[in-house]
Amino acid sequence: MTEDAEVIIRRMTEADLPRVKGIDSLMTGEERAASWPVEAEKLWAVYRPLLSFVAECEGKVVGFILGDIRGVDYGTSASSMSGWIDMVGVDLRYQRHGIGRKLVEAFYQECQRNQVRARVLIREDDQRLKKLWGAAGFKRGKLIDFER
Ligand SMILES: CC(C)(COP(=O)(O)OP(=O)(O)OC[C@H]1O[C@@H](n2cnc3c(N)ncnc32)[C@H](O)[C@@H]1OP(=O)(O)O)[C@@H](O)C(=O)NCCC(=O)NCCS
């Protein structure tokens, strides 16, 4: 990818699914967040997340973010809805060029317009994603989980 290549962020449509599936299927092993094992295609088929965007560069889709504005899943606030980010992925060849950040920003701006907070769940020990969300302006929320 050349440094001056333009990146366009737009809403995802059904027609983007094969390409999104292709990007998703290449993310395996350490590359894939342990907290996000579901395939993008299945997530789309079941939930059809309304707040989903893709990034286009050099004439093709190179990244995606799947998410939705949903209700009180985890009781984060008795009355509030939140913009939940379910999955973000960028084609390996296009990573570290700010595309992930642009996708998150588009999602966040839409949350702002709808007056809801943007949220994402990750593993406590996932340093890479902690860095990513920190760099995107996210701060730690109030949810924790218990296990026995
Ligand atoms: C996570 C992902 C979407 C980031 O996409 P990207 O386009 O490379 O991200 P950006 O270039 O916008 O990077 C934003 C910031 O995230 C952090 N970051 C991204 N990739 C990183 C890596 N491999 N290691 C450490 N920090 C990383 C950095 O802070 C980076 O900012 P910097 O380049 O100025 O240091 C991409 O790495 C990916 O598809 N990963 C596999 C799928 C995945 O785990 N998705 C779940 C995300 S919740």
Tab-separated table of C-alpha atoms in Angstrom, residues 9-90:
chain	number	residue	atom	x	y	z
A	9	ILE	CA	-14.968	4.325	4.803
A	10	ARG	CA	-18.573	3.484	3.942
A	11	ARG	CA	-21.478	1.431	5.256
A	12	MET	CA	-21.212	-2.309	4.723
A	13	THR	CA	-23.764	-4.003	2.471
A	14	GLU	CA	-24.606	-7.620	1.736
A	15	ALA	CA	-22.469	-7.412	-1.422
A	16	ASP	CA	-19.347	-6.859	0.716
A	17	LEU	CA	-19.781	-10.167	2.521
A	18	PRO	CA	-17.560	-12.390	0.320
A	19	ARG	CA	-14.637	-9.980	0.642
A	20	VAL	CA	-15.213	-9.517	4.396
A	21	LYS	CA	-15.321	-13.285	4.740
A	22	GLY	CA	-12.034	-13.496	2.811
A	23	ILE	CA	-10.282	-11.022	5.121
A	24	ASP	CA	-11.718	-12.752	8.191
A	25	SER	CA	-10.641	-16.218	7.084
A	26	LEU	CA	-6.994	-15.097	6.802
A	27	MET	CA	-6.944	-13.996	10.429
A	28	THR	CA	-5.905	-17.082	12.340
A	29	GLY	CA	-3.689	-17.993	15.264
A	30	GLU	CA	-2.098	-15.102	17.139
A	31	GLU	CA	-3.389	-12.680	14.547
A	32	ARG	CA	-6.950	-13.321	15.705
A	33	ALA	CA	-8.230	-11.893	18.972
A	34	ALA	CA	-8.892	-14.826	21.311
A	35	SER	CA	-12.066	-13.102	22.489
A	36	TRP	CA	-13.545	-13.032	18.964
A	37	PRO	CA	-13.757	-16.599	17.679
A	38	VAL	CA	-17.011	-16.208	15.713
A	39	GLU	CA	-16.704	-15.900	11.954
A	40	ALA	CA	-17.732	-12.551	10.444
A	41	GLU	CA	-20.041	-14.281	8.005
A	42	LYS	CA	-21.950	-16.059	10.786
A	43	LEU	CA	-22.196	-12.897	12.839
A	44	TRP	CA	-23.634	-11.097	9.817
A	45	ALA	CA	-26.057	-13.930	9.036
A	46	VAL	CA	-27.447	-14.094	12.571
A	47	TYR	CA	-27.440	-10.477	13.726
A	48	ARG	CA	-27.108	-8.426	10.530
A	49	PRO	CA	-25.407	-5.696	12.607
A	50	LEU	CA	-26.713	-2.318	11.476
A	51	LEU	CA	-23.679	-0.282	12.436
A	52	SER	CA	-21.170	-1.976	10.152
A	53	PHE	CA	-18.639	-0.279	7.893
A	54	VAL	CA	-15.984	-1.303	5.398
A	55	ALA	CA	-12.764	0.403	4.323
A	56	GLU	CA	-11.946	0.559	0.617
A	57	CYS	CA	-8.454	1.159	-0.684
A	58	GLU	CA	-6.939	0.712	-4.124
A	59	GLY	CA	-10.319	-0.360	-5.477
A	60	LYS	CA	-11.132	-3.103	-3.006
A	61	VAL	CA	-12.489	-3.704	0.477
A	62	VAL	CA	-9.515	-4.058	2.825
A	63	GLY	CA	-11.123	-3.833	6.263
A	64	PHE	CA	-14.389	-4.064	8.151
A	65	ILE	CA	-16.033	-3.269	11.471
A	66	LEU	CA	-19.210	-5.061	12.529
A	67	GLY	CA	-21.361	-3.636	15.286
A	68	ASP	CA	-24.754	-2.513	16.412
A	69	ILE	CA	-26.624	-0.276	18.801
A	70	ARG	CA	-28.115	-2.619	21.355
A	71	GLY	CA	-29.910	-2.461	24.655
A	72	VAL	CA	-28.952	-3.344	28.152
A	73	ASP	CA	-27.067	-6.603	27.391
A	74	TYR	CA	-24.862	-6.298	30.424
A	75	GLY	CA	-26.857	-3.787	32.428
A	76	THR	CA	-24.204	-1.133	31.832
A	77	SER	CA	-26.832	1.447	32.633
A	78	ALA	CA	-30.463	0.802	33.387
A	79	SER	CA	-31.761	3.034	30.627
A	80	SER	CA	-29.029	3.248	28.060
A	81	MET	CA	-28.297	1.658	24.715
A	82	SER	CA	-24.703	1.236	23.587
A	83	GLY	CA	-22.894	0.903	20.306
A	84	TRP	CA	-21.268	-2.518	20.627
A	85	ILE	CA	-18.294	-3.303	18.394
A	86	ASP	CA	-18.428	-7.008	17.611
A	87	MET	CA	-15.523	-7.427	15.241
A	88	VAL	CA	-12.828	-5.402	13.477
A	89	GLY	CA	-10.499	-6.763	10.840
A	90	VAL	CA	-8.016	-5.325	8.359
